[in-house]
mmCIF file of C-alpha atoms in Angstrom:
data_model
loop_
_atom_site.group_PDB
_atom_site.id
_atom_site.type_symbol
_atom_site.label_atom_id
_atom_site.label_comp_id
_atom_site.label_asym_id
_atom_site.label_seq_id
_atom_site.Cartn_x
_atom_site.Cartn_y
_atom_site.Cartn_z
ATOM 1 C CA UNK A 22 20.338 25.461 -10.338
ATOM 2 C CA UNK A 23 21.077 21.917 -10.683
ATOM 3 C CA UNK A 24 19.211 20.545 -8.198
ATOM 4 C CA UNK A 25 16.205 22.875 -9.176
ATOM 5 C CA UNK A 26 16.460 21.471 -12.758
ATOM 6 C CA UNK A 27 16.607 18.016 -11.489
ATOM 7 C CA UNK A 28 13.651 18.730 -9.324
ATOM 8 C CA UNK A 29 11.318 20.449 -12.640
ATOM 9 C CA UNK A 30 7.900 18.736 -13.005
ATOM 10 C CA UNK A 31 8.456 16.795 -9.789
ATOM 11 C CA UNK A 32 5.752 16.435 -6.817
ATOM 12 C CA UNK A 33 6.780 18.642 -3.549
ATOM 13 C CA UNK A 34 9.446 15.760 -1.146
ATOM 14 C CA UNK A 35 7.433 14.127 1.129
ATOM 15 C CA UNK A 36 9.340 14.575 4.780
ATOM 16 C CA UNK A 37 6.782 12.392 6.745
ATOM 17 C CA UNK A 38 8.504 9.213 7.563
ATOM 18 C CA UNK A 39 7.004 6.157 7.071
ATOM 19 C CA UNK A 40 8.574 3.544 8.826
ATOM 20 C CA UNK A 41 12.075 3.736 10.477
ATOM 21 C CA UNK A 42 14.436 1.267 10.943
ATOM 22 C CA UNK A 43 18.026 -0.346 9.031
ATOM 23 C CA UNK A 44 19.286 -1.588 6.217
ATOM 24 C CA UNK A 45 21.205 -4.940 7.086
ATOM 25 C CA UNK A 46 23.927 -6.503 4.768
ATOM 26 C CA UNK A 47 26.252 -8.894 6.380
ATOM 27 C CA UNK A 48 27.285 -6.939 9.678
ATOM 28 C CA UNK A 49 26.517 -3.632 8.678
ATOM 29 C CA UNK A 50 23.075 -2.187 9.977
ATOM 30 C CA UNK A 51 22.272 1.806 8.410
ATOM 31 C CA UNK A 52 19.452 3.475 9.789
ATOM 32 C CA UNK A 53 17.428 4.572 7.551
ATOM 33 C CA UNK A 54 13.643 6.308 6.909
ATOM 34 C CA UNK A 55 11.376 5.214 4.612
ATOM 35 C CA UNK A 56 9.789 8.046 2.238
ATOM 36 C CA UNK A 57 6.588 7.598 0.094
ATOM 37 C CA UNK A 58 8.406 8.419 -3.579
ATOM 38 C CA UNK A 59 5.157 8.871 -5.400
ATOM 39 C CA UNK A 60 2.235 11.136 -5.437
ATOM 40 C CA UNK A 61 -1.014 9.540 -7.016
ATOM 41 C CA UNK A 62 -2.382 11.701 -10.084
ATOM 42 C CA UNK A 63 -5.814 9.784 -9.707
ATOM 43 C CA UNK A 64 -9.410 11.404 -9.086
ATOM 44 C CA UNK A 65 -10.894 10.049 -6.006
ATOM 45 C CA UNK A 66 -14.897 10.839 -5.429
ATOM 46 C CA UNK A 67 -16.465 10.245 -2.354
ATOM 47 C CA UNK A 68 -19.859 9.027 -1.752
ATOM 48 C CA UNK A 69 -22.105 12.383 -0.329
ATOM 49 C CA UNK A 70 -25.681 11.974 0.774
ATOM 50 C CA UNK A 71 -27.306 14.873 -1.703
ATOM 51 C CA UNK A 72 -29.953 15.482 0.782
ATOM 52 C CA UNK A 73 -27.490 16.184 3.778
ATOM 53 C CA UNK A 74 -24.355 16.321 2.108
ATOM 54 C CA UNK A 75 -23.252 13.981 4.470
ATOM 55 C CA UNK A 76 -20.242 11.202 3.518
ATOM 56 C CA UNK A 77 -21.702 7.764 3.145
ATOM 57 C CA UNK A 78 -19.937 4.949 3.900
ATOM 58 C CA UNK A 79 -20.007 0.990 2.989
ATOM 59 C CA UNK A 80 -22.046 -1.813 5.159
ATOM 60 C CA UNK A 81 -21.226 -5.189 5.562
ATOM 61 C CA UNK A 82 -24.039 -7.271 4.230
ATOM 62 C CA UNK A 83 -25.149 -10.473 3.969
ATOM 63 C CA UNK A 84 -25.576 -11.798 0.325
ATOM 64 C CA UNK A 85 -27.983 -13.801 0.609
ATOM 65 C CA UNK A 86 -30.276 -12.303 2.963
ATOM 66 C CA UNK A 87 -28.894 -8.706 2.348
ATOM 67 C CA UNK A 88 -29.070 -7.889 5.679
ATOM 68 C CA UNK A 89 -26.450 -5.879 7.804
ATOM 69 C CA UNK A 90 -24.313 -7.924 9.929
ATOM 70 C CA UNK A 91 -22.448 -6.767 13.214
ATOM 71 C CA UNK A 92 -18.798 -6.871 12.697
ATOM 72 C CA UNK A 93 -18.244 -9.418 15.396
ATOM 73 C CA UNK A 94 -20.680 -11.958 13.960
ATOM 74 C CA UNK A 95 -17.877 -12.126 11.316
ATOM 75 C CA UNK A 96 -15.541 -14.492 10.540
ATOM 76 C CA UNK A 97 -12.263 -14.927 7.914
ATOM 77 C CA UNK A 98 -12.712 -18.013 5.841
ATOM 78 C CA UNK A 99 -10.067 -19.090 3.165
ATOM 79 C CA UNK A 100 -12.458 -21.068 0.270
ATOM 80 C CA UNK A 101 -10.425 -24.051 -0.724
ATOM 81 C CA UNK A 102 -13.165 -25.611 -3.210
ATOM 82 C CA UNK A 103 -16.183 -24.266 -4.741
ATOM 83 C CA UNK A 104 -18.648 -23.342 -2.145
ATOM 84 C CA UNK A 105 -16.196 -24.450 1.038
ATOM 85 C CA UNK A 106 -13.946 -23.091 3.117
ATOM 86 C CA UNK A 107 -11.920 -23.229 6.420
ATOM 87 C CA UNK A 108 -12.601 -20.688 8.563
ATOM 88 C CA UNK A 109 -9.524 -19.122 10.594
ATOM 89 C CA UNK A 110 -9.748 -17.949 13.987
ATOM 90 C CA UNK A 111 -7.957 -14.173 14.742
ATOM 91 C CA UNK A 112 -5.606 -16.053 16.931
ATOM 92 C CA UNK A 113 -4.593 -18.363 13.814
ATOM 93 C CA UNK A 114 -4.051 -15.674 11.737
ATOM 94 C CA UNK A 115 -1.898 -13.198 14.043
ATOM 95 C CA UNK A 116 0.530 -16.189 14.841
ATOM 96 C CA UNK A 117 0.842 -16.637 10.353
ATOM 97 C CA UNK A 118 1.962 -12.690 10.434
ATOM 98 C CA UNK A 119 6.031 -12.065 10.136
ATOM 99 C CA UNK A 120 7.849 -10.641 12.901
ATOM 100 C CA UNK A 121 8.249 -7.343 12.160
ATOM 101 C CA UNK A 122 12.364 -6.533 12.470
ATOM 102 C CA UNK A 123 12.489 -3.449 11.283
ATOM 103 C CA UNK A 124 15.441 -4.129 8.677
ATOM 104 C CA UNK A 125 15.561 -3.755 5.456
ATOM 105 C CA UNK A 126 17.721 -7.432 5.249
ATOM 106 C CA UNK A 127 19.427 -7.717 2.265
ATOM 107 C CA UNK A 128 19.617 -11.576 0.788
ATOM 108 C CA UNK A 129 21.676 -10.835 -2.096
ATOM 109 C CA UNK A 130 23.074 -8.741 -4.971
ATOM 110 C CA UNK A 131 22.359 -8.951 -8.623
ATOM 111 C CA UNK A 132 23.183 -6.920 -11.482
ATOM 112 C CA UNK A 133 20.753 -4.207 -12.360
ATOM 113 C CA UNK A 134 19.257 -5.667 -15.173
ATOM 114 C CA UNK A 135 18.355 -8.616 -14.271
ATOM 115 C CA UNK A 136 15.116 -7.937 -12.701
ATOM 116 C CA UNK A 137 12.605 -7.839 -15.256
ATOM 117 C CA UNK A 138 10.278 -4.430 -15.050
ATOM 118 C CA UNK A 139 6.699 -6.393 -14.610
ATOM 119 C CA UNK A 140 8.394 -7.456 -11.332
ATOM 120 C CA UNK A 141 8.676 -3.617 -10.190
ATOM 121 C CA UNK A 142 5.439 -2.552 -8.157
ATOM 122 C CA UNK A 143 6.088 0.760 -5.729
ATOM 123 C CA UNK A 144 8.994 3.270 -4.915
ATOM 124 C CA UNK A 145 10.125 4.608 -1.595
ATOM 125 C CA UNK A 146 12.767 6.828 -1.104
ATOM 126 C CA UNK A 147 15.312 6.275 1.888
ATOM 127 C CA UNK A 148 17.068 8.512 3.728
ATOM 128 C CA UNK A 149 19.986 8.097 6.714
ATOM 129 C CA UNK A 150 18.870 8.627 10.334
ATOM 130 C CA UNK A 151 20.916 8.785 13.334
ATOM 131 C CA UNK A 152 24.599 9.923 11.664
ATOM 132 C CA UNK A 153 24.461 7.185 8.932
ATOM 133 C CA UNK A 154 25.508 9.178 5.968
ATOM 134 C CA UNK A 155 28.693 7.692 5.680
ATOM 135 C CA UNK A 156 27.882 4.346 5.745
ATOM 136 C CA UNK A 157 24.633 5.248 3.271
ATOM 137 C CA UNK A 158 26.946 6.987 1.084
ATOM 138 C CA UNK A 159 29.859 3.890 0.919
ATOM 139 C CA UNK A 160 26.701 1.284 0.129
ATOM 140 C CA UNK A 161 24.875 3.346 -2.558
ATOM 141 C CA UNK A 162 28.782 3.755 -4.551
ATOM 142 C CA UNK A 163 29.610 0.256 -4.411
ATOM 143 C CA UNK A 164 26.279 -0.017 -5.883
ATOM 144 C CA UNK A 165 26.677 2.336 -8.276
ATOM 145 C CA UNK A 166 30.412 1.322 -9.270
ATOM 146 C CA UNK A 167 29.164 -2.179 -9.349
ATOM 147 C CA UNK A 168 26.463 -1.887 -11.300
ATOM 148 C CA UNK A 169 24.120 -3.689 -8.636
ATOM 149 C CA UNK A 170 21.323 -3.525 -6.739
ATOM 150 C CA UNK A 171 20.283 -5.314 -3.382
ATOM 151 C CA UNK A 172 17.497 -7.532 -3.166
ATOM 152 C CA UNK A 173 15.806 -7.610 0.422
ATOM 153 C CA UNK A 174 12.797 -8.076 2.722
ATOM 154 C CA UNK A 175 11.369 -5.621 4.668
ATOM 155 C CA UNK A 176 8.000 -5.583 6.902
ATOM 156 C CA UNK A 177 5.883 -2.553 6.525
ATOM 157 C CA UNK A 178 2.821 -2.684 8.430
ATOM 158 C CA UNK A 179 2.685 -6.573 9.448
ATOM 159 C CA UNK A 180 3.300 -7.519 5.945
ATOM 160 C CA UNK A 181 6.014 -8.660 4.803
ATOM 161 C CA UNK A 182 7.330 -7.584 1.203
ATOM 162 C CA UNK A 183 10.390 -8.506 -1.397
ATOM 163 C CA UNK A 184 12.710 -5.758 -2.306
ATOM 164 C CA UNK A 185 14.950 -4.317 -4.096
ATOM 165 C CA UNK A 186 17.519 -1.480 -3.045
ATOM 166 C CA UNK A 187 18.552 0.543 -6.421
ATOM 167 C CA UNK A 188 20.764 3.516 -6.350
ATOM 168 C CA UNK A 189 19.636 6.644 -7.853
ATOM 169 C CA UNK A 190 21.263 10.420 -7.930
ATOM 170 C CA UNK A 191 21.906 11.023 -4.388
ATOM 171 C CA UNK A 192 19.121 8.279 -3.037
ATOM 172 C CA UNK A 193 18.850 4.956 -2.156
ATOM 173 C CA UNK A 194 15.341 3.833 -3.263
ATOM 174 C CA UNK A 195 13.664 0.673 -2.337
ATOM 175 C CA UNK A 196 11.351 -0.347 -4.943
ATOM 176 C CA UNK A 197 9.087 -3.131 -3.778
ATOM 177 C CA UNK A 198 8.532 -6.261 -5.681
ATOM 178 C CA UNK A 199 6.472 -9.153 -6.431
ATOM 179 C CA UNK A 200 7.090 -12.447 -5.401
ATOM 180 C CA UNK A 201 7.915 -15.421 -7.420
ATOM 181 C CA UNK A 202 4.516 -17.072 -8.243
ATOM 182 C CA UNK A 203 2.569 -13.746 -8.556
ATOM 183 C CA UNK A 204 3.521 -12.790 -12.151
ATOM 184 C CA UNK A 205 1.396 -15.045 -15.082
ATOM 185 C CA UNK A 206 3.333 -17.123 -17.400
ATOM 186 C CA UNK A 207 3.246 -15.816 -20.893
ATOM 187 C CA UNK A 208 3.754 -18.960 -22.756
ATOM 188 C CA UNK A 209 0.395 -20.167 -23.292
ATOM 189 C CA UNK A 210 -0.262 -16.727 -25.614
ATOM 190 C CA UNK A 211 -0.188 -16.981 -29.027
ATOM 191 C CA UNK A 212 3.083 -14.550 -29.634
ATOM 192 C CA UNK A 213 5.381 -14.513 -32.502
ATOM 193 C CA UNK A 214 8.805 -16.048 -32.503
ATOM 194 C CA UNK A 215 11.296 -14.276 -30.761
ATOM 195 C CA UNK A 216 13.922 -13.895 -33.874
ATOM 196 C CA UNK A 217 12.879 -10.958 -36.525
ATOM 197 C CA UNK A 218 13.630 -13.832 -39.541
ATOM 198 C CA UNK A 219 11.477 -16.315 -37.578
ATOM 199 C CA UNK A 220 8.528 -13.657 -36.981
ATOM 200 C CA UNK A 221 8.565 -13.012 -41.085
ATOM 201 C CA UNK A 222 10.292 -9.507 -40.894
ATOM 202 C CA UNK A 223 11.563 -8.175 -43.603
ATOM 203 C CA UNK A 224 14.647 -6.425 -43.588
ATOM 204 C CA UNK A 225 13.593 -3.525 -45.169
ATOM 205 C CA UNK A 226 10.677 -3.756 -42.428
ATOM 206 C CA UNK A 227 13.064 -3.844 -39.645
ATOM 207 C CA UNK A 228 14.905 -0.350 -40.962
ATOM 208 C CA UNK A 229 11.980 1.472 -41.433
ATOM 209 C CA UNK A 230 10.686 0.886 -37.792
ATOM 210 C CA UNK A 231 14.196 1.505 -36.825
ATOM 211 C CA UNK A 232 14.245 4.607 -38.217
ATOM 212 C CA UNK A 233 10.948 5.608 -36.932
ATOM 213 C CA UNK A 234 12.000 4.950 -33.423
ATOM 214 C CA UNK A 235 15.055 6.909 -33.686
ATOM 215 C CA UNK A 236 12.847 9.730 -35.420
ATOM 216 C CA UNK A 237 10.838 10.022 -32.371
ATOM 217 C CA UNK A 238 13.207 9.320 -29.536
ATOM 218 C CA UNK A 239 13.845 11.951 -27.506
ATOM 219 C CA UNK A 240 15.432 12.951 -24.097
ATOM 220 C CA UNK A 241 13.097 11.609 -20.925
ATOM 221 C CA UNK A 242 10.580 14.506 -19.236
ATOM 222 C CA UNK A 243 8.510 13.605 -16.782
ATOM 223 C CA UNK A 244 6.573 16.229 -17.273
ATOM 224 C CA UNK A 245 5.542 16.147 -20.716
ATOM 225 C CA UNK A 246 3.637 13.051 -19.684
ATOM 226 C CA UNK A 247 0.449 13.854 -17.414
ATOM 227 C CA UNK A 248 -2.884 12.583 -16.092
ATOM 228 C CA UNK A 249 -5.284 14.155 -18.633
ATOM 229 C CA UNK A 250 -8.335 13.190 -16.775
ATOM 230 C CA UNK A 251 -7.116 14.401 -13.586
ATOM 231 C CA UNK A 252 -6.077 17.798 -15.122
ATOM 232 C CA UNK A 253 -9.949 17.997 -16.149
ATOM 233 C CA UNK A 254 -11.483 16.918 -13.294
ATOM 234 C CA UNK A 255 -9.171 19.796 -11.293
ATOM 235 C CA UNK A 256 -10.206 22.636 -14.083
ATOM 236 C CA UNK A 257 -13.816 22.072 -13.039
ATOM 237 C CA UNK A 258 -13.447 21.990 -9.997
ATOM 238 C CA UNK A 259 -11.600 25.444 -9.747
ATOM 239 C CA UNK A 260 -14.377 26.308 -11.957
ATOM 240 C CA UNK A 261 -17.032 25.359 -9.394
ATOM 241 C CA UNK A 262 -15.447 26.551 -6.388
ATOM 242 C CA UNK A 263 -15.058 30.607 -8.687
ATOM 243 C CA UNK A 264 -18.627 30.391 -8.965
ATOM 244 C CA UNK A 265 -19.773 29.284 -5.468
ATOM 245 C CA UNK A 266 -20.762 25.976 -6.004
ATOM 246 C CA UNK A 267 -19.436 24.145 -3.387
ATOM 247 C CA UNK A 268 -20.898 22.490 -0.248
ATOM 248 C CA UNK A 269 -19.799 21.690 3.390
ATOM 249 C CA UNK A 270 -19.503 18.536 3.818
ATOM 250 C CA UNK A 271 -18.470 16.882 7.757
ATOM 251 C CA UNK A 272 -15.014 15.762 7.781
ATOM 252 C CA UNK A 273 -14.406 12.177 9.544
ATOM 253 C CA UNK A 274 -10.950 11.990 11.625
ATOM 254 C CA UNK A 275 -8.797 9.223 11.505
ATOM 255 C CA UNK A 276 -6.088 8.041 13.809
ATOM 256 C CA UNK A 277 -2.283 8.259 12.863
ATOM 257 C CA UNK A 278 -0.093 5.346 14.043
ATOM 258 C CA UNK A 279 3.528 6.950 15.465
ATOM 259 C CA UNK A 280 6.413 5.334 13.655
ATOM 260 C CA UNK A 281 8.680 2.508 15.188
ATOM 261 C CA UNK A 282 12.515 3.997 16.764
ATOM 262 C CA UNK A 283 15.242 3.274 14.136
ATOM 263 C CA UNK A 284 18.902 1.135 15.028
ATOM 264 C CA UNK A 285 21.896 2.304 16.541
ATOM 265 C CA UNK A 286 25.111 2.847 13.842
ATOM 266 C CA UNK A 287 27.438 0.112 14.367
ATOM 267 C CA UNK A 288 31.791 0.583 13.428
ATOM 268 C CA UNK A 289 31.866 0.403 9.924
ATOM 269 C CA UNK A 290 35.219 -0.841 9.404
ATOM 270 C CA UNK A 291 35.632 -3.886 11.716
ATOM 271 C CA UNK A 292 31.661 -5.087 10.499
ATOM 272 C CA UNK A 293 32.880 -4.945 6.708
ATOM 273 C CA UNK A 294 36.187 -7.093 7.476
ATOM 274 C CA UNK A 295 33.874 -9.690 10.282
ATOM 275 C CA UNK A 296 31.243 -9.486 7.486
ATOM 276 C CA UNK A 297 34.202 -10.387 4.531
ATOM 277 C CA UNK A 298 35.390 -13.479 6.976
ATOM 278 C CA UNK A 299 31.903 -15.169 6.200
ATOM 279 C CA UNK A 300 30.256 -14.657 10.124
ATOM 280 C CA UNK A 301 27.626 -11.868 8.707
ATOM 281 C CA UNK A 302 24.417 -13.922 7.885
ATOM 282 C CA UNK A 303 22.964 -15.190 11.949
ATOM 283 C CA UNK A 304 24.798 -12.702 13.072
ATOM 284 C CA UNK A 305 23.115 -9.662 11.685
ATOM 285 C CA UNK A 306 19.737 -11.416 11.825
ATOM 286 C CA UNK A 307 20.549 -11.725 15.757
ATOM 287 C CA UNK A 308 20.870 -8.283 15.900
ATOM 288 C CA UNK A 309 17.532 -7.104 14.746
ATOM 289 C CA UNK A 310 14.670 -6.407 17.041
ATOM 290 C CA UNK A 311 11.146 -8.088 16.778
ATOM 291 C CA UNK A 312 7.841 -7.826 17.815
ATOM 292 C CA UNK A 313 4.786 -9.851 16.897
ATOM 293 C CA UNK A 314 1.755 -7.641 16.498
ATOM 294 C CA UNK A 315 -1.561 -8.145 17.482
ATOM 295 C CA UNK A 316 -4.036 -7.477 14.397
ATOM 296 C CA UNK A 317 -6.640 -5.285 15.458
ATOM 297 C CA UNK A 318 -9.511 -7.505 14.551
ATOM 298 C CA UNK A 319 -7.659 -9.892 17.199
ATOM 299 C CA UNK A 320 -7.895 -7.174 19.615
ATOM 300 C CA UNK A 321 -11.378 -6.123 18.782
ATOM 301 C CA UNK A 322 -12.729 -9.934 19.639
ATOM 302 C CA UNK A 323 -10.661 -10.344 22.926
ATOM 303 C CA UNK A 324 -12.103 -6.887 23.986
ATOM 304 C CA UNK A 325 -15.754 -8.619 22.898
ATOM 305 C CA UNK A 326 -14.999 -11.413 25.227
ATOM 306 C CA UNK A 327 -13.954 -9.589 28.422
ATOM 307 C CA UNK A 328 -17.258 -8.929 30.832
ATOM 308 C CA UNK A 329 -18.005 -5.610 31.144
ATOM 309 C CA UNK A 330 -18.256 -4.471 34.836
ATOM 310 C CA UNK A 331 -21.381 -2.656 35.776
ATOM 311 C CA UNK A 332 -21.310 -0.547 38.509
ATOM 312 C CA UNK A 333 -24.510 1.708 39.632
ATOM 313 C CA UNK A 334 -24.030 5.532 39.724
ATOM 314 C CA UNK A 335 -23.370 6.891 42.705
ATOM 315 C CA UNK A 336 -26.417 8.876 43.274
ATOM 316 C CA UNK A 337 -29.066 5.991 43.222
ATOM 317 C CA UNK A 338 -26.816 3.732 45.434
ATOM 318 C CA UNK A 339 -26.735 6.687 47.938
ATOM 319 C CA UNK A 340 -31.053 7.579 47.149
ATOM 320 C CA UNK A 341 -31.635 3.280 47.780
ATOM 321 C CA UNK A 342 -30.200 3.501 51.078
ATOM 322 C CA UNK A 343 -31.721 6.495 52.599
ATOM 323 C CA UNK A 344 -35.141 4.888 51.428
ATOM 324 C CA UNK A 345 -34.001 1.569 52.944
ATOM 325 C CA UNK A 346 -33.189 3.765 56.454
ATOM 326 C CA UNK A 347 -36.467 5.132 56.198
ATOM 327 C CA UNK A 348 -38.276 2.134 55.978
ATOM 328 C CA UNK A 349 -36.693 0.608 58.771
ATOM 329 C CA UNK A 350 -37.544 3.562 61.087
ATOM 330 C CA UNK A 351 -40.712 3.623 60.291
ATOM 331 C CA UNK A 352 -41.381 -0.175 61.274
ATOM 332 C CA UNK A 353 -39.864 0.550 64.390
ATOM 333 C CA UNK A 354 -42.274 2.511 66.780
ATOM 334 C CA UNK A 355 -45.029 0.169 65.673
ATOM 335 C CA UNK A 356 -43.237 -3.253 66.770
ATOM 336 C CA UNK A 357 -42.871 -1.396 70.343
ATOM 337 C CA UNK A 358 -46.368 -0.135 70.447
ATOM 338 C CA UNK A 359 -47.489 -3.459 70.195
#
């Protein structure tokens, strides 16, 4: 009943694993799954040709000429003034991608309130893999007891992300982050002081809001707090599809990439003392696996380049020589009659 109570207004688990692999602090590697944690409540519409009912897609066009262009008369340019750029070759940009180690490596621990919220940007769940419960179990305590939370960097899908590992109920989630540099500066907005006194509050201001708040505070539900729009957009829908208006539309398959083989559990004991005695860091970055992948816009132009290799079909190799045989026959008798 508890776990059904925890699980009330909650999307369905997603069991499809995303990326496989370890999380890495000093000596200690735990394999681990990546989960997708959220479930997106937006409307997406896609474009439908209403004559055909066929899906339309987008072109690449020129915008100046607005002409179509062939994806391999293409190029990636970085503009680093108004109106000019460098372009980059595939090659350049492939070798600029980070090695993909599948660890999640933490750097460092912090206390859980540190990180400011506008730094948060997308949950995943984790899960152990491979006999690591144990191991998942000790580091999500300590974090717990601690009153931490592990800041990392993990590659998912060639790009590389910042991190950070928070414990919550009986998961691990990774919660990815945004890097120094990509939040704005707030200090050129014109915002009141940061004291109440300096800001011109009056005291009898300040308990009147305070009581207010405490008025409406109330225990957290998820589910008291929904997509209205999306909830709409679904009613008519049903609606629709009760009534028979609907239409078949050709479905387009895409390609699912198999997920990368996760690490091997290493003893916990004797990596947690080595780890303590201050030989973690190269160590456990030795350990890890790497690959440097070939973007597939790389691939694409190296295919381009390669010759093809024409060969004629069998039947009109075989037809050409009979006729050939023929010929030469045929001139025969006529060089011996003369």
């Amino acid at each position: 009943m508890a776990q059904a109570k925890e699980d009330e207004g909650q999307a369905p688990t997603s069991t499809r694993t995303m990326w496989k692999g370890a999380i890495s602090f000093g000596l200690v590697h735990i394999p681990v799954g990546l989960y997708s944690a959220t479930l997106s409540s937006g409307i997406d519409f896609d474009w439908l040709d209403k004559r055909s009912m066929e899906p339309v897609g987008y072109k690449r066009v020129n915008k100046v000429t607005g002409k179509e262009i062939a994806t391999a008369d293409i190029v990636k340019g970085i503009e680093y003034e108004d109106g000019h750029y460098v372009v980059l070759t595939p090659e350049e940009i492939a070798a600029a991608y980070p090695r993909i180690t599948q660890t999640i490596e933490i750097e460092t621990f912090l206390d859980a309130d540190e990180i400011p919220f506008v730094y948060l940007e997308r949950p995943y769940y984790t899960a152990p893999l491979k006999r690591g419960e144990k191991v998942y179990a000790l580091l999500r305590e300590a974090l717990r007891q601690s009153n931490k939370v592990g800041v990392a960097k993990v590659v998912i899908q060639t790009k590389q992300h910042l991190a950070v590992l928070i414990p919550c109920g009986r998961a691990l989630i990774l919660n990815l982050l945004r890097w120094g540099g990509e939040i704005r500066s707030f200090e050129q907005l014109n915002l009141p002081p940061l004291d109440a006194k300096a800001a011109g509050i009056k005291p009898a201001e300040m308990d009147m809001a305070l009581q207010l708040i405490d008025d409406m505070t109330q225990p957290w539900d998820a589910d008291a707090f929904r997509n209205s729009f999306a909830q709409e957009i679904h009613k008519l829908v049903e609606t629709k599809v009760a009534s028979g208006e609907t239409a078949a539309v050709v479905k387009v398959d895409s390609g699912k990439e198999s997920a990368p083989a996760g690490a091997d559990v290493l003893d916990l004991t004797a990596l947690l003392k080595r780890s303590l005695g201050g030989k973690g860091g190269a160590s456990a970055k030795g350990q890890a696996a790497s690959v440097t992948p070939l973007p597939s816009s790389a691939r694409k132009a190296a295919a381009k380049k390669a010759p093809a290799k024409k060969k004629a079909p069998a039947k009109k190799a075989a037809t050409k020589k009979a006729t050939t045989a023929k010929a030469a026959t045929a001139k025969a008798p006529a060089r011996r009659a003369a």
